[in-house]
Amino acid sequence: MKQFKTVLIAASFMLGAIAFTNAQSSKVAHVGTQELIESMPAYQSAMSQLEKLEKTYTANIEDLLKEAQNKNQRYQAEATSKTEEENASRARELQSTQEKIVQFQKNAQQELQKKETELLRPVYEKARTAIQKVARAKGYDYVLDSTTGAGGVLLADGYDLASDVKKELGI
């Protein structure tokens, strides 16, 4: 029985050593994907387009708000010379205008999110493909995201693929 325990313990140590050796043979690298993506010209172009679209929506909303404020001021000034029915009708009109402005803001926000997804998805895909290509070419088994706050890695002392991936992307 004592020999059986000894053999069992020895086998356990052997299996542990083999597992440790296999774990040590995996090559791991890291890359800061956010920094990489932000350095890509396609990303910068997409962000520029989104900024222009956002400014357009903001200007339209500001115009609608000014128009509503002017109408409100005019209605306030004329309120004493109008009947209660006319003032009630004007109040409903202003309420309706406010609701339309709020709806326009919601639609603008949804359109911006949709456009952001449409413009950035190909950028993210291109970066991911380049990272995979470079990692495979250099023999890395794992690539961790070392972007701060990404939660993908706590310490990145391994090889940083960012310069190789940038070269692959031509940036």
Tab-separated table of C-alpha atoms in Angstrom:
chain	number	residue	atom	x	y	z
A	1	MET	CA	0.000	0.000	0.000
A	2	LYS	CA	2.864	2.327	0.816
A	3	GLN	CA	4.441	1.687	-2.585
A	4	PHE	CA	1.111	2.420	-4.287
A	5	LYS	CA	0.931	5.851	-2.568
A	6	THR	CA	4.524	6.578	-3.577
A	7	VAL	CA	3.819	5.648	-7.195
A	8	LEU	CA	0.631	7.729	-7.157
A	9	ILE	CA	2.439	10.789	-5.772
A	10	ALA	CA	5.268	10.365	-8.279
A	11	ALA	CA	2.762	10.096	-11.142
A	12	SER	CA	0.996	13.230	-9.916
A	13	PHE	CA	4.265	15.154	-9.878
A	14	MET	CA	5.099	13.901	-13.380
A	15	LEU	CA	1.709	14.974	-14.743
A	16	GLY	CA	2.067	18.359	-13.054
A	17	ALA	CA	5.533	18.814	-14.543
A	18	ILE	CA	4.260	17.894	-18.014
A	19	ALA	CA	1.342	20.315	-17.686
A	20	PHE	CA	3.698	23.052	-16.473
A	21	THR	CA	6.058	22.414	-19.381
A	22	ASN	CA	3.180	22.571	-21.868
A	23	ALA	CA	1.930	25.801	-20.322
A	24	GLN	CA	5.416	27.281	-20.595
A	25	SER	CA	5.617	26.510	-24.310
A	26	SER	CA	2.664	28.784	-25.164
A	27	LYS	CA	3.796	32.104	-26.532
A	28	VAL	CA	1.876	35.134	-25.343
A	29	ALA	CA	2.027	38.690	-26.672
A	30	HIS	CA	0.027	41.811	-26.004
A	31	VAL	CA	-1.199	44.770	-27.999
A	32	GLY	CA	-3.021	47.959	-26.993
A	33	THR	CA	-5.952	47.655	-29.380
A	34	GLN	CA	-7.503	51.028	-28.570
A	35	GLU	CA	-4.263	52.901	-29.278
A	36	LEU	CA	-3.748	50.829	-32.405
A	37	ILE	CA	-7.245	51.510	-33.729
A	38	GLU	CA	-7.047	55.220	-32.938
A	39	SER	CA	-3.837	55.459	-34.975
A	40	MET	CA	-5.508	54.004	-38.084
A	41	PRO	CA	-6.398	56.562	-40.810
A	42	ALA	CA	-9.761	54.837	-41.403
A	43	TYR	CA	-10.663	55.407	-37.743
A	44	GLN	CA	-9.704	59.073	-37.916
A	45	SER	CA	-11.738	59.497	-41.092
A	46	ALA	CA	-14.761	57.803	-39.514
A	47	MET	CA	-14.529	59.995	-36.430
A	48	SER	CA	-14.320	63.100	-38.629
A	49	GLN	CA	-17.482	62.048	-40.478
A	50	LEU	CA	-19.267	61.398	-37.188
A	51	GLU	CA	-18.235	64.816	-35.849
A	52	LYS	CA	-19.612	66.553	-38.951
A	53	LEU	CA	-22.891	64.652	-38.681
A	54	GLU	CA	-23.160	65.444	-34.981
A	55	LYS	CA	-22.557	69.157	-35.644
A	56	THR	CA	-25.287	69.124	-38.293
A	57	TYR	CA	-27.778	67.528	-35.915
A	58	THR	CA	-26.788	69.914	-33.116
A	59	ALA	CA	-27.265	72.945	-35.382
A	60	ASN	CA	-30.682	71.674	-36.492
A	61	ILE	CA	-31.769	71.133	-32.891
A	62	GLU	CA	-30.538	74.579	-31.873
A	63	ASP	CA	-32.489	76.132	-34.773
A	64	LEU	CA	-35.647	74.295	-33.734
A	65	LEU	CA	-35.193	75.419	-30.125
A	66	LYS	CA	-34.675	79.076	-31.128
A	67	GLU	CA	-37.755	78.943	-33.320
A	68	ALA	CA	-39.806	77.477	-30.458
A	69	GLN	CA	-38.480	80.073	-28.004
A	70	ASN	CA	-39.294	82.946	-30.392
A	71	LYS	CA	-42.784	81.580	-30.928
A	72	ASN	CA	-43.247	81.204	-27.150
A	73	GLN	CA	-42.132	84.795	-26.531
A	74	ARG	CA	-44.462	86.083	-29.222
A	75	TYR	CA	-47.367	84.063	-27.822
A	76	GLN	CA	-46.588	85.334	-24.298
A	77	ALA	CA	-46.592	88.941	-25.510
A	78	GLU	CA	-49.885	88.464	-27.376
A	79	ALA	CA	-51.582	86.400	-24.640
A	80	THR	CA	-53.503	89.312	-23.120
A	81	SER	CA	-55.093	90.234	-26.459
A	82	LYS	CA	-56.170	86.652	-27.272
A	83	THR	CA	-59.065	84.569	-26.044
A	84	GLU	CA	-58.623	81.657	-23.639
A	85	GLU	CA	-59.333	79.223	-26.470
A	86	GLU	CA	-56.629	80.777	-28.660
A	87	ASN	CA	-54.135	80.740	-25.767
A	88	ALA	CA	-54.972	77.103	-24.992
A	89	SER	CA	-54.538	76.218	-28.658
A	90	ARG	CA	-51.172	78.002	-28.734
A	91	ALA	CA	-50.080	76.189	-25.562
A	92	ARG	CA	-50.925	72.834	-27.179
A	93	GLU	CA	-49.009	73.880	-30.286
A	94	LEU	CA	-45.942	74.753	-28.184
A	95	GLN	CA	-46.246	71.436	-26.326
A	96	SER	CA	-46.418	69.594	-29.643
A	97	THR	CA	-43.360	71.486	-30.898
A	98	GLN	CA	-41.440	70.510	-27.750
A	99	GLU	CA	-42.359	66.861	-28.232
A	100	LYS	CA	-41.200	67.019	-31.857
A	101	ILE	CA	-37.859	68.493	-30.793
A	102	VAL	CA	-37.364	65.750	-28.184
A	103	GLN	CA	-38.242	63.100	-30.776
A	104	PHE	CA	-35.836	64.688	-33.260
A	105	GLN	CA	-33.074	64.548	-30.610
A	106	LYS	CA	-33.752	60.855	-29.968
A	107	ASN	CA	-33.761	60.072	-33.683
A	108	ALA	CA	-30.538	62.024	-34.183
A	109	GLN	CA	-28.852	60.084	-31.374
A	110	GLN	CA	-30.007	56.766	-32.840
A	111	GLU	CA	-28.791	57.768	-36.294
A	112	LEU	CA	-25.401	58.763	-34.870
A	113	GLN	CA	-25.051	55.401	-33.104
A	114	LYS	CA	-26.071	53.547	-36.256
A	115	LYS	CA	-23.593	55.525	-38.366
A	116	GLU	CA	-20.836	54.958	-35.783
A	117	THR	CA	-21.388	51.216	-35.927
A	118	GLU	CA	-21.488	51.278	-39.725
A	119	LEU	CA	-18.238	53.258	-40.005
A	120	LEU	CA	-16.225	51.609	-37.226
A	121	ARG	CA	-17.088	47.935	-37.689
A	122	PRO	CA	-14.774	47.588	-40.741
A	123	VAL	CA	-11.977	49.388	-38.861
A	124	TYR	CA	-12.228	47.016	-35.895
A	125	GLU	CA	-12.391	44.020	-38.220
A	126	LYS	CA	-9.313	45.161	-40.156
A	127	ALA	CA	-7.349	45.615	-36.912
A	128	ARG	CA	-8.442	42.212	-35.587
A	129	THR	CA	-7.471	40.500	-38.846
A	130	ALA	CA	-4.065	42.202	-38.883
A	131	ILE	CA	-3.415	41.249	-35.243
A	132	GLN	CA	-4.278	37.617	-35.986
A	133	LYS	CA	-2.093	37.567	-39.103
A	134	VAL	CA	0.946	39.044	-37.340
A	135	ALA	CA	0.499	36.850	-34.251
A	136	ARG	CA	0.286	33.691	-36.349
A	137	ALA	CA	3.280	34.710	-38.458
A	138	LYS	CA	5.359	35.305	-35.320
A	139	GLY	CA	4.154	32.076	-33.668
A	140	TYR	CA	2.118	33.551	-30.807
A	141	ASP	CA	-0.592	31.390	-29.309
A	142	TYR	CA	-2.321	34.170	-27.388
A	143	VAL	CA	-2.543	37.927	-27.768
A	144	LEU	CA	-3.925	39.887	-24.854
A	145	ASP	CA	-5.415	43.370	-25.023
A	146	SER	CA	-3.241	45.670	-22.917
A	147	THR	CA	-5.475	48.713	-23.310
A	148	THR	CA	-5.945	50.380	-19.917
A	149	GLY	CA	-9.336	49.518	-18.507
A	150	ALA	CA	-9.994	46.753	-21.017
A	151	GLY	CA	-9.602	44.185	-18.267
A	152	GLY	CA	-7.792	41.849	-20.656
A	153	VAL	CA	-4.444	41.967	-18.891
A	154	LEU	CA	-3.048	43.115	-15.574
A	155	LEU	CA	0.615	43.079	-16.531
A	156	ALA	CA	2.039	43.189	-20.034
A	157	ASP	CA	5.722	42.351	-19.925
A	158	GLY	CA	5.560	40.193	-23.039
A	159	TYR	CA	6.184	41.193	-26.609
A	160	ASP	CA	4.056	44.132	-27.806
A	161	LEU	CA	2.738	43.476	-31.299
A	162	ALA	CA	1.583	47.074	-31.915
A	163	SER	CA	4.520	48.116	-34.136
A	164	ASP	CA	4.317	44.914	-36.202
A	165	VAL	CA	0.547	45.268	-36.640
A	166	LYS	CA	0.934	48.933	-37.618
A	167	LYS	CA	3.485	47.867	-40.223
A	168	GLU	CA	0.997	45.260	-41.492
A	169	LEU	CA	-1.694	47.955	-41.723
A	170	GLY	CA	0.686	50.356	-43.447
A	171	ILE	CA	0.562	53.014	-40.722
